[in-house]
Coordinates of C-alpha atoms and ligand atoms in Angstrom, one line a residue:
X1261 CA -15.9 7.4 26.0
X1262 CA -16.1 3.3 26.7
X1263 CA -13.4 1.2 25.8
X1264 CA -13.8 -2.2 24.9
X1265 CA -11.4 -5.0 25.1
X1266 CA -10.3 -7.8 23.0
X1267 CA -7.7 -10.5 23.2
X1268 CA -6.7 -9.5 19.7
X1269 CA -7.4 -6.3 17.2
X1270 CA -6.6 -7.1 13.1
X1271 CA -5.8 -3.8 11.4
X1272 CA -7.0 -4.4 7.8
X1273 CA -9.2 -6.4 6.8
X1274 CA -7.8 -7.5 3.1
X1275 CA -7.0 -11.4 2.5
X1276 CA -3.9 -11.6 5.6
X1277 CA -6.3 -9.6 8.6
X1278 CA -9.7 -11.5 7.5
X1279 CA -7.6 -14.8 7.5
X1280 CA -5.7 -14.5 10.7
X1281 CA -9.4 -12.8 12.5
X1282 CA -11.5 -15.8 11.3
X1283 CA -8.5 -17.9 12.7
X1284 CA -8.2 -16.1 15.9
X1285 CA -11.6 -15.6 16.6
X1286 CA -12.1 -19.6 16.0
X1287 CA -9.6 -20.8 18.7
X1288 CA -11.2 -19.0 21.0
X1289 CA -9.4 -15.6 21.2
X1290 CA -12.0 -12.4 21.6
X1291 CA -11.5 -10.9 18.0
X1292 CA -11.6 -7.2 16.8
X1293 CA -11.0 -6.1 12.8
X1294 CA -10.4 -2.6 12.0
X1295 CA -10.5 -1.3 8.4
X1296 CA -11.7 2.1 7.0
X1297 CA -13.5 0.5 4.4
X1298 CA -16.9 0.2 4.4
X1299 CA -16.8 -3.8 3.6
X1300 CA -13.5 -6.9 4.3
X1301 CA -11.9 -7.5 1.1
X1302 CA -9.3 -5.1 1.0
X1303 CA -7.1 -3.6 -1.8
X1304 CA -7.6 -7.0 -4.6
X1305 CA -11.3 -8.3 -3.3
X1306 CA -12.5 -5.3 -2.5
X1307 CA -16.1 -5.3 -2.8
X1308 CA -18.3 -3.1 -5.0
X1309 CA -21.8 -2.0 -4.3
X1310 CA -23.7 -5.3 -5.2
X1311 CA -26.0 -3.4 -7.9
X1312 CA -22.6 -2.7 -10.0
X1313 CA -21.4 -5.7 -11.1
X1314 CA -23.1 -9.4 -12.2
X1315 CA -22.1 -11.5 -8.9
X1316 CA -20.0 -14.5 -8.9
X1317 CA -18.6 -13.9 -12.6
X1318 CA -15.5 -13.0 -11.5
X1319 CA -12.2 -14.9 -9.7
X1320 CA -11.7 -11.9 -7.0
X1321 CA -15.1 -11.4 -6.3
X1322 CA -15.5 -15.2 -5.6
X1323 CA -12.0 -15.4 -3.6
X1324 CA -12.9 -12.7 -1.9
X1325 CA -16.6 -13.3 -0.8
X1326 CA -15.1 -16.8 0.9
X1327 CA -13.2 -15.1 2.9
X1328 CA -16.2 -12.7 3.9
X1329 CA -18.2 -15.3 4.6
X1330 CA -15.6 -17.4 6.9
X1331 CA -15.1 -13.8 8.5
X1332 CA -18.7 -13.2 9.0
X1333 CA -19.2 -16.7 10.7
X1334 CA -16.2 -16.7 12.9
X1335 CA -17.8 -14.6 15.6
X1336 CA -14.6 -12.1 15.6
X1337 CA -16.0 -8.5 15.9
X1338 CA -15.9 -5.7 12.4
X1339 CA -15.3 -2.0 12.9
X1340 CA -15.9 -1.1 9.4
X1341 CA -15.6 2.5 8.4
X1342 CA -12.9 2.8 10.9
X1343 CA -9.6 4.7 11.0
X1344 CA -7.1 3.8 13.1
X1345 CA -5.5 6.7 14.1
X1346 CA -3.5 6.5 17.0
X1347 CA -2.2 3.2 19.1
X1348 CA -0.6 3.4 22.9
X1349 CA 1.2 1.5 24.9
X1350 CA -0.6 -1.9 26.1
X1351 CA -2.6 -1.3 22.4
X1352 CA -4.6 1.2 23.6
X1353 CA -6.8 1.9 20.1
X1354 CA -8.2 5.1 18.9
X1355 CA -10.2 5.1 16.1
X1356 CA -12.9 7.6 14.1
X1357 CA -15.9 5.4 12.7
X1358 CA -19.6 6.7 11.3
X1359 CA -20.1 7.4 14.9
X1360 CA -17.3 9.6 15.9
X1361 CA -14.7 8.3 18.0
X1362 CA -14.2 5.4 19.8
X1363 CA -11.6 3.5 21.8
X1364 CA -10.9 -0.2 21.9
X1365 CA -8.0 -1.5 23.8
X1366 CA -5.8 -5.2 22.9
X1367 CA -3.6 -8.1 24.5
X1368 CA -2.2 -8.3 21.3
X1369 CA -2.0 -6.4 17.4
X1370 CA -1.7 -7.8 14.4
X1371 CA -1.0 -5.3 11.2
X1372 CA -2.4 -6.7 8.1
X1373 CA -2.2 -3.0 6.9
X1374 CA -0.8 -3.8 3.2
X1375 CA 0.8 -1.6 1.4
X1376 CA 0.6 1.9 -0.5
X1377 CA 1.9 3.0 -4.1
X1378 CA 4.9 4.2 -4.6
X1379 CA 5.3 7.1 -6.5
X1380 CA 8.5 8.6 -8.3
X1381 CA 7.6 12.4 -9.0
X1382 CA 8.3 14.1 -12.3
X1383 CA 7.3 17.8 -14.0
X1384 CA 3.7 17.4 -14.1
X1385 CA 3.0 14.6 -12.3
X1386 CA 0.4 16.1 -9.7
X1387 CA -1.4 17.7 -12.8
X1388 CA -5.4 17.1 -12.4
X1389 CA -6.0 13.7 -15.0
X1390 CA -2.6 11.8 -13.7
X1391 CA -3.9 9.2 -10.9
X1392 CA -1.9 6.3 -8.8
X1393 CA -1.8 2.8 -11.2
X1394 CA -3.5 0.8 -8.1
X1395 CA -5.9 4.3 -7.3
X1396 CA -7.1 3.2 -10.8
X1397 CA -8.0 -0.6 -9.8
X1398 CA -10.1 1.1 -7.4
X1399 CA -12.2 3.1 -9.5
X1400 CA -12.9 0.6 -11.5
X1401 CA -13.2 -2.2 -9.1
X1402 CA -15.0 -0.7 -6.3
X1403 CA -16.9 2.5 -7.9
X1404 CA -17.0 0.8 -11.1
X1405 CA -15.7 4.4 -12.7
X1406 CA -13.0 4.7 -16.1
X1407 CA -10.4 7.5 -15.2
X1408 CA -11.1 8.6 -18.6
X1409 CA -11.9 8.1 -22.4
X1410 CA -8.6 7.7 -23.3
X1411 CA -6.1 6.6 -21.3
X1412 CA -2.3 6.3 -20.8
X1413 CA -1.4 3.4 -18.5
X1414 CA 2.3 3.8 -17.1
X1415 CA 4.8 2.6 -14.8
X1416 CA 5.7 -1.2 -13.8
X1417 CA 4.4 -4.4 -12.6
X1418 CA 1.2 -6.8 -13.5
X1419 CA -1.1 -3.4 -12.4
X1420 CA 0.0 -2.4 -15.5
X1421 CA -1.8 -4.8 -18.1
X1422 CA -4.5 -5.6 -15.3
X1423 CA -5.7 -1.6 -15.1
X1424 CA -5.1 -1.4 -19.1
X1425 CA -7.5 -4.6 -19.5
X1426 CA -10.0 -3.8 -17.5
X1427 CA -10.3 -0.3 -18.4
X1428 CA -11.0 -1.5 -22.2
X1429 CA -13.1 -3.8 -20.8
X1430 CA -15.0 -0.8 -19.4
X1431 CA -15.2 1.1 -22.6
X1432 CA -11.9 2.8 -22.3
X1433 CA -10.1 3.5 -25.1
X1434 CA -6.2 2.7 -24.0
X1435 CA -3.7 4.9 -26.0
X1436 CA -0.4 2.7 -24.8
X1437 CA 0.8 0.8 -22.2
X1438 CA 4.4 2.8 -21.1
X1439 CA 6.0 -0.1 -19.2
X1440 CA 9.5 0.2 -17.4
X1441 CA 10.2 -3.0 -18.3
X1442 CA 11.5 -4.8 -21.4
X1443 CA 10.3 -7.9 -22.9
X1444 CA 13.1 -10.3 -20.8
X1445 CA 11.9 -8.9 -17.7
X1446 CA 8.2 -10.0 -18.2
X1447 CA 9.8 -13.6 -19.8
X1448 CA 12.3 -13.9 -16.2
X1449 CA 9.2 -13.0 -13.9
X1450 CA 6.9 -15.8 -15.8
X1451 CA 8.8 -18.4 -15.3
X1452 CA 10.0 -17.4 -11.7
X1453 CA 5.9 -17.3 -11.4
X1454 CA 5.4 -20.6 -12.8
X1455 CA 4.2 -22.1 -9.5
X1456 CA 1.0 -20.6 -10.6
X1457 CA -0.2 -21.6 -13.7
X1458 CA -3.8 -20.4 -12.8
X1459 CA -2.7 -16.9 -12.5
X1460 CA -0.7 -16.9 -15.4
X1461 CA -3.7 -17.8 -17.5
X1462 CA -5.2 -15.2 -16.0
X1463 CA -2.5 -12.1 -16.8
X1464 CA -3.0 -14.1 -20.5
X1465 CA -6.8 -13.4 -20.6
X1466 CA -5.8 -9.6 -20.2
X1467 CA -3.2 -9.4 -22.9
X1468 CA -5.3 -11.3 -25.0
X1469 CA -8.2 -8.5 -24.5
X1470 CA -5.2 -5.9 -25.4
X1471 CA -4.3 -7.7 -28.3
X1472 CA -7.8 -7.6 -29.6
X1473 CA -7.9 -3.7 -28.5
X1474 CA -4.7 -3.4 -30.8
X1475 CA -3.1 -1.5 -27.7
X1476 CA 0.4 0.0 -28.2
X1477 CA 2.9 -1.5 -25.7
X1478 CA 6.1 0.7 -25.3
X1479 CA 8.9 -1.6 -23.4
X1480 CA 11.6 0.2 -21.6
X1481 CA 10.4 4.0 -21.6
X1482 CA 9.2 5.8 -18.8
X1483 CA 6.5 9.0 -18.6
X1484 CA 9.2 12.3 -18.0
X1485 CA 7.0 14.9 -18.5
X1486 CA 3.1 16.0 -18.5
X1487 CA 1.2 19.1 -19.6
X1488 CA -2.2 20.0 -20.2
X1489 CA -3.1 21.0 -23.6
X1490 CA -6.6 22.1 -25.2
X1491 CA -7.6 18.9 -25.8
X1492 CA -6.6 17.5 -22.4
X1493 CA -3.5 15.7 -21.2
X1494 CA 0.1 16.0 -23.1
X1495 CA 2.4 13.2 -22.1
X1496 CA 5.9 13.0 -22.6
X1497 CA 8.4 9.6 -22.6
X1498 CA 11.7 8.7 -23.4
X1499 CA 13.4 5.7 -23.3
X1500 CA 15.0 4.3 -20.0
X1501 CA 17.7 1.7 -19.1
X1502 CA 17.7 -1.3 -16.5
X1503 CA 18.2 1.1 -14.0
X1504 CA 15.0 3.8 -15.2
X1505 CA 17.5 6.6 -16.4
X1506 CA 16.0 7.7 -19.1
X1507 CA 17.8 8.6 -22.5
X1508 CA 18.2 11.7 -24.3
X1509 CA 16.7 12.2 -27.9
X1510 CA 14.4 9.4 -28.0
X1511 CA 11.3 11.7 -26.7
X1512 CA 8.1 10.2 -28.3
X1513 CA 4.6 11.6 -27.4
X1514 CA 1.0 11.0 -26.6
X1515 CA -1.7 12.6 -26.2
X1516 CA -4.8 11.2 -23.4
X1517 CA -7.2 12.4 -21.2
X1518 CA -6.1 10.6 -18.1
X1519 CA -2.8 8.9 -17.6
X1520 CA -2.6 6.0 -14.4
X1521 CA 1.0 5.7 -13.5
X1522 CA 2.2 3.5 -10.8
X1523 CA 6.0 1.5 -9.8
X1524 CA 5.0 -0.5 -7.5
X1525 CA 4.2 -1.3 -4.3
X1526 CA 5.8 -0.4 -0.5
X1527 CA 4.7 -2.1 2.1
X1528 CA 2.5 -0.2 4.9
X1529 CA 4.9 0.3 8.3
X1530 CA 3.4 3.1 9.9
X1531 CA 1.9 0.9 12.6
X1532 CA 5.2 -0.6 13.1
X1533 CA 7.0 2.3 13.4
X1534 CA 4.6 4.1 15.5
X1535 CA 5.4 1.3 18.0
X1536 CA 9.1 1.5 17.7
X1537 CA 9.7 -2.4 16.7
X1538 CA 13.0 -3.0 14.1
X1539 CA 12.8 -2.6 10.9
X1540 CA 14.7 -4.2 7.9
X1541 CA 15.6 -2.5 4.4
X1542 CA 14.4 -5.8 2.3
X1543 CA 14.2 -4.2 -1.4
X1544 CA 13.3 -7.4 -2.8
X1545 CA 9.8 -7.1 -1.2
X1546 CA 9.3 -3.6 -1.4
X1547 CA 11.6 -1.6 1.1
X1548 CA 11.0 -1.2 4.7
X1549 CA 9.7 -3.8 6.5
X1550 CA 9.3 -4.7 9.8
X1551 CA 11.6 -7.8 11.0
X1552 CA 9.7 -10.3 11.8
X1553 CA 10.1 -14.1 12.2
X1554 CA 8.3 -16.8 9.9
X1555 CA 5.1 -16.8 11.9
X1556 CA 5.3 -12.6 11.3
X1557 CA 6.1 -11.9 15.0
X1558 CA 8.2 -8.4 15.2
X1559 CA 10.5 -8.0 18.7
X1560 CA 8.2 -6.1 20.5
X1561 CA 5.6 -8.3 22.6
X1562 CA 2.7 -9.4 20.9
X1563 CA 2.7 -7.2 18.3
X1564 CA 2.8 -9.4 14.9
X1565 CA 2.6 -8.0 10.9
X1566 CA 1.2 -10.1 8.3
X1567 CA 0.0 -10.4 4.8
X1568 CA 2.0 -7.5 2.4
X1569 CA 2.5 -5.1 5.3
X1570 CA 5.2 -7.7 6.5
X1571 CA 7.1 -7.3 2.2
X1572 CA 4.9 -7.6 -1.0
X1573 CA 4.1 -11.6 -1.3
X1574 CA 1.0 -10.6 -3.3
X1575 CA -3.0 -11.7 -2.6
X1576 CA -2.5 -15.5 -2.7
X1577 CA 0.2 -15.7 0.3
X1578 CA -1.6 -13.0 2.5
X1579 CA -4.1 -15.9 3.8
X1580 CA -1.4 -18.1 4.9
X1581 CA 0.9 -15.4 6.4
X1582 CA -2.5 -14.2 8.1
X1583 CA -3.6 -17.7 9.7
X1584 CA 0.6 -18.1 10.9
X1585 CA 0.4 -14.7 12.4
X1586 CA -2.8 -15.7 14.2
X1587 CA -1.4 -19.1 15.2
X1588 CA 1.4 -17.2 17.0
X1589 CA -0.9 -14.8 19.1
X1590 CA -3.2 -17.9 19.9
X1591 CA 0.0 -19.6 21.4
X1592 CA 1.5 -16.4 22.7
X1593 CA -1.6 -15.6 24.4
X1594 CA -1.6 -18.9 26.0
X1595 CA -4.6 -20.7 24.3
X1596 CA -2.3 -23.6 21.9
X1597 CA 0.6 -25.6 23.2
X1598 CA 4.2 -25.5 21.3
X1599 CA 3.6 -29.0 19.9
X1600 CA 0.2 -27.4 18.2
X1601 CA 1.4 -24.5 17.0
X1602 CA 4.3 -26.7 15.1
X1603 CA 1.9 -29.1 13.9
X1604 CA -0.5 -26.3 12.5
X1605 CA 1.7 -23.9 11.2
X1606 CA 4.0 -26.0 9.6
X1607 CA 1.7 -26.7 6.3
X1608 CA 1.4 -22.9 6.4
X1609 CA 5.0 -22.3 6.2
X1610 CA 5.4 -24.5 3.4
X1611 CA 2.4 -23.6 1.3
X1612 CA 3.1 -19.8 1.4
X1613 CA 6.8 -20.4 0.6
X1614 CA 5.1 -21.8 -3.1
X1615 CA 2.9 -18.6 -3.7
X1616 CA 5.0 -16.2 -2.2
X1617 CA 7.6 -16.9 -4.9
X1618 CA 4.6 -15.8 -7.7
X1619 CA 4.0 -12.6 -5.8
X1620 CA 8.2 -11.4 -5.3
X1621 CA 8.2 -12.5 -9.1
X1622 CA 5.4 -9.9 -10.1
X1623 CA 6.9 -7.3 -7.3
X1624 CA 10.4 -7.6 -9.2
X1625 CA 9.0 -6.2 -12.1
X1626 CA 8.1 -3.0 -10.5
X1627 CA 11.3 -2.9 -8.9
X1628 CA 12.8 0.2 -7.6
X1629 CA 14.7 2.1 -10.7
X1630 CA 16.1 4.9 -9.1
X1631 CA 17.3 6.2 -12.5
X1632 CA 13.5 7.7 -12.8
X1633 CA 14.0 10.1 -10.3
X1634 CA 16.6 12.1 -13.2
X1635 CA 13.4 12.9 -14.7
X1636 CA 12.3 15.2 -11.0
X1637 CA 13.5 19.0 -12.1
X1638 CA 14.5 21.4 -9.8
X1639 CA 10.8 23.0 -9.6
X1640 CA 9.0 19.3 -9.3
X1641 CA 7.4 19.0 -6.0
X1642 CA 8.5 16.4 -4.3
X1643 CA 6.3 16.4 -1.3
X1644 CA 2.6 18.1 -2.5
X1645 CA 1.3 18.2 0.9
X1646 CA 3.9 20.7 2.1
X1647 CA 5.0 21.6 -1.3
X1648 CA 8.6 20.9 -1.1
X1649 CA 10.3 21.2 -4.6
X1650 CA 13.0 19.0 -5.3
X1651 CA 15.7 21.5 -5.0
X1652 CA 14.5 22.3 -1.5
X1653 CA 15.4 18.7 -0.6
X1654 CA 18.7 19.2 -2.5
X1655 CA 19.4 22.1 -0.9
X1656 CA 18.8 20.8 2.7
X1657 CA 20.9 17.6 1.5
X1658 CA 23.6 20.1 0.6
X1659 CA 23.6 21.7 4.1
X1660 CA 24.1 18.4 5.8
X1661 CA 20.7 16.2 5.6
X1662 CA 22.5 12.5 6.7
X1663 CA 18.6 11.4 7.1
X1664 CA 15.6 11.0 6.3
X1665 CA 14.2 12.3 9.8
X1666 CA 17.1 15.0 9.7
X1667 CA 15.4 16.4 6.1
X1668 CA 11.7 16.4 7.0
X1669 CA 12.7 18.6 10.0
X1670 CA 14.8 20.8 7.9
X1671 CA 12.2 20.8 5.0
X1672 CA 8.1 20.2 6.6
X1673 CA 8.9 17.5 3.6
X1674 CA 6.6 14.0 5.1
X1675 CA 4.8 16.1 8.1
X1676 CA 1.4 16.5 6.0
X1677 CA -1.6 14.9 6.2
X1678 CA -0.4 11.5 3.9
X1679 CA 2.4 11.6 6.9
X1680 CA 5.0 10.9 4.0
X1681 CA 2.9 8.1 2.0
X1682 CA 3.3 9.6 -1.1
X1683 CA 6.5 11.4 -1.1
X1684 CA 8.6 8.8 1.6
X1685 CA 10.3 6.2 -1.5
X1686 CA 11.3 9.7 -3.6
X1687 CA 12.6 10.9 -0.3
X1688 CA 14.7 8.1 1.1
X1689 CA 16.2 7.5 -2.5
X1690 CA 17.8 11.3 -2.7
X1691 CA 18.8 11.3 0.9
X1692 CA 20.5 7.7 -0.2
X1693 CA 22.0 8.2 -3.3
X1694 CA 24.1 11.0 -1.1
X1695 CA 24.8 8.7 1.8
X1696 CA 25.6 5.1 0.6
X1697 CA 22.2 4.0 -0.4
X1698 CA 18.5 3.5 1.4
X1699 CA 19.3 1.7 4.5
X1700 CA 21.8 4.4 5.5
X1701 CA 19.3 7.1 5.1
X1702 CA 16.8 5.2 7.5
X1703 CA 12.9 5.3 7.5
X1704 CA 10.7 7.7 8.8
X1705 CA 9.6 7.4 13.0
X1706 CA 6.1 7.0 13.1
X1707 CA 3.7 9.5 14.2
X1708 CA 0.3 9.9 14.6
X1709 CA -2.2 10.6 13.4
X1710 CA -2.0 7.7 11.4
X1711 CA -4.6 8.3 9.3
X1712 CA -6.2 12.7 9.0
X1713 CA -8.7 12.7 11.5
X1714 CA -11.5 16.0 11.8
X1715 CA -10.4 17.8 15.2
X1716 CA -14.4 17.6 14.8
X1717 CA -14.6 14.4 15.6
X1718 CA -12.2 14.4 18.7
X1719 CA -12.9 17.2 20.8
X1720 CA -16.9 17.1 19.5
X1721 CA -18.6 20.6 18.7
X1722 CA -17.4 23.9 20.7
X1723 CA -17.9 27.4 20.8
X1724 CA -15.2 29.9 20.5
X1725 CA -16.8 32.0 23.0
X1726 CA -16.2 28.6 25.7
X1727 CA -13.0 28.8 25.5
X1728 CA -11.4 29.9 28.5
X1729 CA -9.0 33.0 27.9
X1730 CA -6.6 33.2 30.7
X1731 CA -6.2 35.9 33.0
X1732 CA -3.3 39.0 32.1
X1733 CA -0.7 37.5 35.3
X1734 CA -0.2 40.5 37.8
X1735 CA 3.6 42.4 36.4
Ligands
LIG2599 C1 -4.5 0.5 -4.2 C2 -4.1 -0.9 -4.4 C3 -4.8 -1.7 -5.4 C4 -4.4 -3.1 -5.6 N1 -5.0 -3.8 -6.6 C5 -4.7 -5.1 -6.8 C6 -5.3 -5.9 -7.8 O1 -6.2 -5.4 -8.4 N2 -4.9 -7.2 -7.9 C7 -3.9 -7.7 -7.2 O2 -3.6 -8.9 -7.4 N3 -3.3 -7.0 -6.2 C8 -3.6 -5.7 -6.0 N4 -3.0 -5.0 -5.1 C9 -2.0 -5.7 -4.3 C10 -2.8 -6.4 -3.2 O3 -3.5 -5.5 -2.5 C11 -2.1 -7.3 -2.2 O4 -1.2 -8.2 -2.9 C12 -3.0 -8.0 -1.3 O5 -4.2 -7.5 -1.2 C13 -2.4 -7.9 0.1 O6 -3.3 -8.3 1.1 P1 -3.2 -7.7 2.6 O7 -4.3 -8.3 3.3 O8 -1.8 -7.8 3.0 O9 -3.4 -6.1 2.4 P2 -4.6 -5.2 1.8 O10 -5.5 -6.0 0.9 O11 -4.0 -4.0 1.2 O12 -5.5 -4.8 3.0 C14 -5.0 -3.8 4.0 C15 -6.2 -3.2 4.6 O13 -5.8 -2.4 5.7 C16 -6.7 -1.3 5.8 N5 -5.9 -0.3 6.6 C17 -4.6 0.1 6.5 N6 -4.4 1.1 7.4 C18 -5.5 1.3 8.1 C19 -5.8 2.2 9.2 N7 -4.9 3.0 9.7 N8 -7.1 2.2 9.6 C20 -8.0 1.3 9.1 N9 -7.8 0.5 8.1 C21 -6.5 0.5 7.6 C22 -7.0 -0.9 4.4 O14 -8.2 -0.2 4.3 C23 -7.0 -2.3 3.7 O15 -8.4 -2.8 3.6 C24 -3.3 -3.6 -4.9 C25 -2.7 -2.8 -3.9 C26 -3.0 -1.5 -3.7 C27 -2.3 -0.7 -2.7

């Protein structure tokens, strides 16, 4: 298979990897992107199928499209529909695209891989109808799809009123809004948010839709429980404190046909720790992170993380943290003097410092509460790719689990095919609340594949009659 080579590959091509490509790519540096989408944009501009929706009518779609367009003039090369799946020394790239494998190899990598959900199990929460809070901006973003007719919208964070506004918009009918938070949490993050006025306007648009859809909004309760009934979903809540514990006898219910639960965001480090650089426990911006310096360079050579893969800054300071990133690489790579990279970077600095403080505003409201995890009963699976109940985890935590890598060997818990996406924040907060907290109970090493890859697609069609069965050896 033929490798090609670049000066620098982007991984992800949301607002941080097509800013810091179009950059790259326009001082001069050969310029690969990598995303397994089908088109740049991303988790917040990421485009639909240009028949679904009237162009140009919406903010995202017209943020987003000038970032396409800057992308798509720059000269810097697209593997779309690509997984990155596994990453060598020198970054050596493997990848699956439409075309089967291929293999690209880097001077330098910069991870604008973003971030995934986290999710906080509890009885009934992998029941068919229950679906990720920011899985749900996709359906209705990109496939232009309502998870259901009537819909319970849980968790934390501005996902929550976004999804719940939207989906009316869509023809939804939304049953209640279960929000983690209380009413002084949503006043603190406004006015830590008030550097931008525009967006604020815009979170008021959706809660004016809501108010005009006479939506229920229940502060400070969390979902606990879910069964499926004859008429479709059965959803328990009960009310929580500041830390998510939820309280006996204050059970209310609801019925719905989907529910779209979500608390928050954790930022995407698989790349990093698949190359081995250090990583900080930074809960203010999600968890895990990779430690990097202001212009997102980590300690290993040339390797740099920008946008929310680097802590959850939100969509308007992944631009800035993606040109910074590439004006590193263009002056580690030797194409811009010190003097330039100052000069260049240093508006960058300070205008991200501005938005970033909007984005860790909205990311404190979906905080981790580790109190939620009371709600996880013995018999809750924890991890549903290996199917590792919650008192598994316990159990091996009882025998002497100290860490996170310690309890996936014990339990298979993480060693699926999400490689520990889904159950990885559930994880690290029982390991930690046994040890003295996340940090001690470390993060997971990374391992590939990064992404599930078909054996089909790497070792190509075979026969098992060509595989060679070896000779009995002579006794
Ligand atoms: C599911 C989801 C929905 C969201 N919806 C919204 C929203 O509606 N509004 C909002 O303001 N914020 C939303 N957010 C938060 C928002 O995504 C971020 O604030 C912002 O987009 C960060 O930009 P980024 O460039 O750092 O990462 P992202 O926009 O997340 O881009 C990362 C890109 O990396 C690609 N990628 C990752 N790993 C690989 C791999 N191994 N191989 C190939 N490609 C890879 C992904 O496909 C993705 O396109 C959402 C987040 C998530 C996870």
């Amino acid at each position: 298979m033929a490798e090609r080579s670049f000066d620098l590959a982007v991984i992800g091509a949301g607002p941080a990897g097509m800013a810091a490509a179009t950059s790259a790519a326009e001082a001069g540096l050969r310029t690969l992107v990598i995303d397994e989408a089908p088109r740049p944009g991303g988790q917040v501009y990421r485009a639909p199928p240009a028949e679904f929706l009237p162009q140009g009518t919406d903010a995202d779609r017209r943020i987003g499209d000038e970032l396409r367009t800057a992308l798509a003039e720059s000269g810097a090369e697209l593997a779309l529909d690509h997984r990155l799946w596994w990453i060598g020394e020198g970054f050596e790239l493997a990848a699956v695209g439409p075309g089967g494998p291929h293999r690209f190899s880097a001077r330098a990598l910069l991870v604008a891989t973003g971030t995934t959900e986290r999710i906080l199990p509890f009885p009934g929460w992998t029941t068919p109808g229950v679906i990720g809070l920011a899985a749900a901006t996709i359906l209705l973003k990109a496939d232009g799809v309502v998870p259901g007719e009537r819909v319970v919208v849980a968790g934390a964070g501005p996902l929550l009123p976004l999804v719940a506004a939207k989906a009316v918009a869509a023809g939804a009918s939304v049953a209640a809004i279960v929000d983690l938070a209380r009413p002084s949490d949503w006043a603190s993050a406004v006015i830590r948010g008030r550097s931008r006025p525009d967006l604020l306007a815009r979170g008021a648009g959706w809660l004016r839709r809501l108010a005009m859809a006479r939506v229920p909004w229940w502060s400070a309760r969390a979902v606990v429980n879910v069964s499926t009934t004859a008429e479709g979903l059965s959803i328990d809540t009960l009310a929580v404190n500041a830390d998510g514990e939820p309280q006996p006898g204050t059970r209310r219910k609801i019925g719905a046909d989907a529910l779209c639960i979500g608390h928050g965001l954790v930022p995407s480090t698989e790349v990093t720790r698949l190359l081995g650089a250090a990583h900080v426990f930074r809960p203010e911006v999600g968890g895990w992170v990779a430690d990097v310096d202001e212009l997102g360079r980590t300690n290993v050579p040339h390797l740099y993380v920008a946008g929310d893969a680097a802590g959850v800054e939100g969509a308007a300071a992944a631009p800035l943290a993606g040109r910074l990133a590439a004006l590193a690489a263009v002056h580690d790579l030797g194409r811009l003097d010190a003097t330039h990279l100052a000069r260049r970077s240093d508006p960058f600095v300070a205008r991200r410092r501005g938005v970033a403080r909007f984005g860790k505003a909205m990311a404190g409201l979906a905080r981790l509460r580790s109190g939620l995890l009371d709600a996880a009963t013995p018999d809750t699976i924890i991890c549903r790719c290996e199917d590792v109940t919650r008192a598994e985890i316990d159990g091996a935590i009882d025998t002497g689990a100290r860490d996170v890598n310690q309890l996936k060997a014990w339990t298979r818990c993480g060693m699926g095919p999400c490689q520990g996406r889904m159950c990885g924040e559930a994880v690290g907060e029982l390991v930690g609340a046994q040890v003295g907290g996340r940090a001690q109970a470390g993060l997971w090493t990374g391992r590939a594949p990064l992404r599930p890859v078909p054996l089909e697609d790497l070792v190509g069609g075979y026969d098992y009659a060509d595989i060679p069965i070896p000779q009995a050896a002579p006794l």
